[in-house]
Amino acid sequence: MNEQFDFEAHRDDGPQPIVYVRPVAVAELPQDIQNEVGDIATLYAVHSEEGERLALVKDKSLAFILARQNDLAPVGVH
């Protein structure tokens, strides 16, 4: 869960890429990640337009902040 994603390497000079933020049930994640998060039931994933999971964070607002800090345009998904 502590693996760093290189956002800079995925940037270009065009418009801000869209990323999708969605809730993820911790129970659906691999066991090693479940062990790291403790008693948290839901994390928030940031996904690229192609569906690649870029990040997992503990709350929705943090996911949006992370995306914006990396010049990405976050969109919520239910």
PDB file of C-alpha atoms in Angstrom:
ATOM      1  CA  MET A   1       0.000   0.000   0.000  1.00  0.00           C
ATOM      2  CA  ASN A   2       2.996   2.273   0.365  1.00  0.00           C
ATOM      3  CA  GLU A   3       4.063   1.972  -3.267  1.00  0.00           C
ATOM      4  CA  GLN A   4       4.568   5.389  -4.833  1.00  0.00           C
ATOM      5  CA  PHE A   5       2.939   6.192  -8.195  1.00  0.00           C
ATOM      6  CA  ASP A   6       4.928   8.516 -10.452  1.00  0.00           C
ATOM      7  CA  PHE A   7       2.244  11.051 -11.424  1.00  0.00           C
ATOM      8  CA  GLU A   8       4.840  13.253 -13.144  1.00  0.00           C
ATOM      9  CA  ALA A   9       5.718  10.523 -15.655  1.00  0.00           C
ATOM     10  CA  HIS A  10       2.068  10.341 -16.768  1.00  0.00           C
ATOM     11  CA  ARG A  11       1.729  14.072 -17.495  1.00  0.00           C
ATOM     12  CA  ASP A  12       1.716  15.775 -20.859  1.00  0.00           C
ATOM     13  CA  ASP A  13       1.322  19.404 -21.928  1.00  0.00           C
ATOM     14  CA  GLY A  14      -2.332  19.039 -22.917  1.00  0.00           C
ATOM     15  CA  PRO A  15      -5.436  19.541 -20.791  1.00  0.00           C
ATOM     16  CA  GLN A  16      -5.564  18.072 -17.315  1.00  0.00           C
ATOM     17  CA  PRO A  17      -6.228  14.346 -17.499  1.00  0.00           C
ATOM     18  CA  ILE A  18      -9.412  13.176 -15.820  1.00  0.00           C
ATOM     19  CA  VAL A  19      -9.132  10.760 -12.932  1.00  0.00           C
ATOM     20  CA  TYR A  20     -12.005   9.015 -11.208  1.00  0.00           C
ATOM     21  CA  VAL A  21     -12.481   8.859  -7.451  1.00  0.00           C
ATOM     22  CA  ARG A  22     -14.598   6.054  -6.078  1.00  0.00           C
ATOM     23  CA  PRO A  23     -15.159   4.327  -2.738  1.00  0.00           C
ATOM     24  CA  VAL A  24     -13.685   0.860  -2.332  1.00  0.00           C
ATOM     25  CA  ALA A  25     -14.703  -1.591   0.371  1.00  0.00           C
ATOM     26  CA  VAL A  26     -11.568  -2.664   2.217  1.00  0.00           C
ATOM     27  CA  ALA A  27     -12.961  -6.225   2.262  1.00  0.00           C
ATOM     28  CA  GLU A  28     -12.567  -6.288  -1.562  1.00  0.00           C
ATOM     29  CA  LEU A  29      -8.852  -5.443  -1.418  1.00  0.00           C
ATOM     30  CA  PRO A  30      -5.946  -7.893  -1.111  1.00  0.00           C
ATOM     31  CA  GLN A  31      -5.297  -9.212   2.395  1.00  0.00           C
ATOM     32  CA  ASP A  32      -1.997  -7.359   2.797  1.00  0.00           C
ATOM     33  CA  ILE A  33      -3.756  -4.037   2.265  1.00  0.00           C
ATOM     34  CA  GLN A  34      -6.570  -5.029   4.617  1.00  0.00           C
ATOM     35  CA  ASN A  35      -3.967  -5.748   7.299  1.00  0.00           C
ATOM     36  CA  GLU A  36      -2.416  -2.288   6.881  1.00  0.00           C
ATOM     37  CA  VAL A  37      -5.614  -0.233   7.198  1.00  0.00           C
ATOM     38  CA  GLY A  38      -6.868  -1.700  10.452  1.00  0.00           C
ATOM     39  CA  ASP A  39     -10.528  -1.069  11.248  1.00  0.00           C
ATOM     40  CA  ILE A  40     -11.278   1.243   8.293  1.00  0.00           C
ATOM     41  CA  ALA A  41     -14.169  -0.165   6.205  1.00  0.00           C
ATOM     42  CA  THR A  42     -13.885   2.066   3.120  1.00  0.00           C
ATOM     43  CA  LEU A  43     -10.985   3.640   1.252  1.00  0.00           C
ATOM     44  CA  TYR A  44     -11.119   5.900  -1.797  1.00  0.00           C
ATOM     45  CA  ALA A  45      -9.378   4.962  -5.024  1.00  0.00           C
ATOM     46  CA  VAL A  46      -8.090   7.327  -7.683  1.00  0.00           C
ATOM     47  CA  HIS A  47      -8.252   5.714 -11.143  1.00  0.00           C
ATOM     48  CA  SER A  48      -6.921   6.839 -14.513  1.00  0.00           C
ATOM     49  CA  GLU A  49      -9.245   7.127 -17.506  1.00  0.00           C
ATOM     50  CA  GLU A  50      -8.044   3.662 -18.542  1.00  0.00           C
ATOM     51  CA  GLY A  51      -9.083   2.217 -15.174  1.00  0.00           C
ATOM     52  CA  GLU A  52      -5.628   1.843 -13.623  1.00  0.00           C
ATOM     53  CA  ARG A  53      -5.705   2.361  -9.862  1.00  0.00           C
ATOM     54  CA  LEU A  54      -3.270   5.161  -9.113  1.00  0.00           C
ATOM     55  CA  ALA A  55      -3.814   5.626  -5.385  1.00  0.00           C
ATOM     56  CA  LEU A  56      -5.764   4.509  -2.332  1.00  0.00           C
ATOM     57  CA  VAL A  57      -6.441   7.057   0.394  1.00  0.00           C
ATOM     58  CA  LYS A  58      -8.478   7.170   3.575  1.00  0.00           C
ATOM     59  CA  ASP A  59     -11.090   9.767   2.606  1.00  0.00           C
ATOM     60  CA  LYS A  60     -12.755  11.298  -0.428  1.00  0.00           C
ATOM     61  CA  SER A  61     -11.516  14.839   0.130  1.00  0.00           C
ATOM     62  CA  LEU A  62      -7.931  13.611   0.338  1.00  0.00           C
ATOM     63  CA  ALA A  63      -8.371  11.794  -2.996  1.00  0.00           C
ATOM     64  CA  PHE A  64      -9.531  15.027  -4.655  1.00  0.00           C
ATOM     65  CA  ILE A  65      -6.680  17.005  -3.090  1.00  0.00           C
ATOM     66  CA  LEU A  66      -4.133  14.420  -4.246  1.00  0.00           C
ATOM     67  CA  ALA A  67      -5.468  14.564  -7.798  1.00  0.00           C
ATOM     68  CA  ARG A  68      -5.482  18.370  -7.954  1.00  0.00           C
ATOM     69  CA  GLN A  69      -1.968  18.615  -6.474  1.00  0.00           C
ATOM     70  CA  ASN A  70      -0.815  16.455  -9.375  1.00  0.00           C
ATOM     71  CA  ASP A  71      -2.587  18.568 -12.032  1.00  0.00           C
ATOM     72  CA  LEU A  72      -5.312  15.984 -12.599  1.00  0.00           C
ATOM     73  CA  ALA A  73      -9.032  16.689 -12.895  1.00  0.00           C
ATOM     74  CA  PRO A  74     -10.883  14.478 -10.381  1.00  0.00           C
ATOM     75  CA  VAL A  75     -14.448  13.290 -10.984  1.00  0.00           C
ATOM     76  CA  GLY A  76     -16.470  11.392  -8.378  1.00  0.00           C
ATOM     77  CA  VAL A  77     -17.926   8.001  -9.267  1.00  0.00           C
ATOM     78  CA  HIS A  78     -20.651   6.342  -7.211  1.00  0.00           C
TER      79      HIS A  78
END
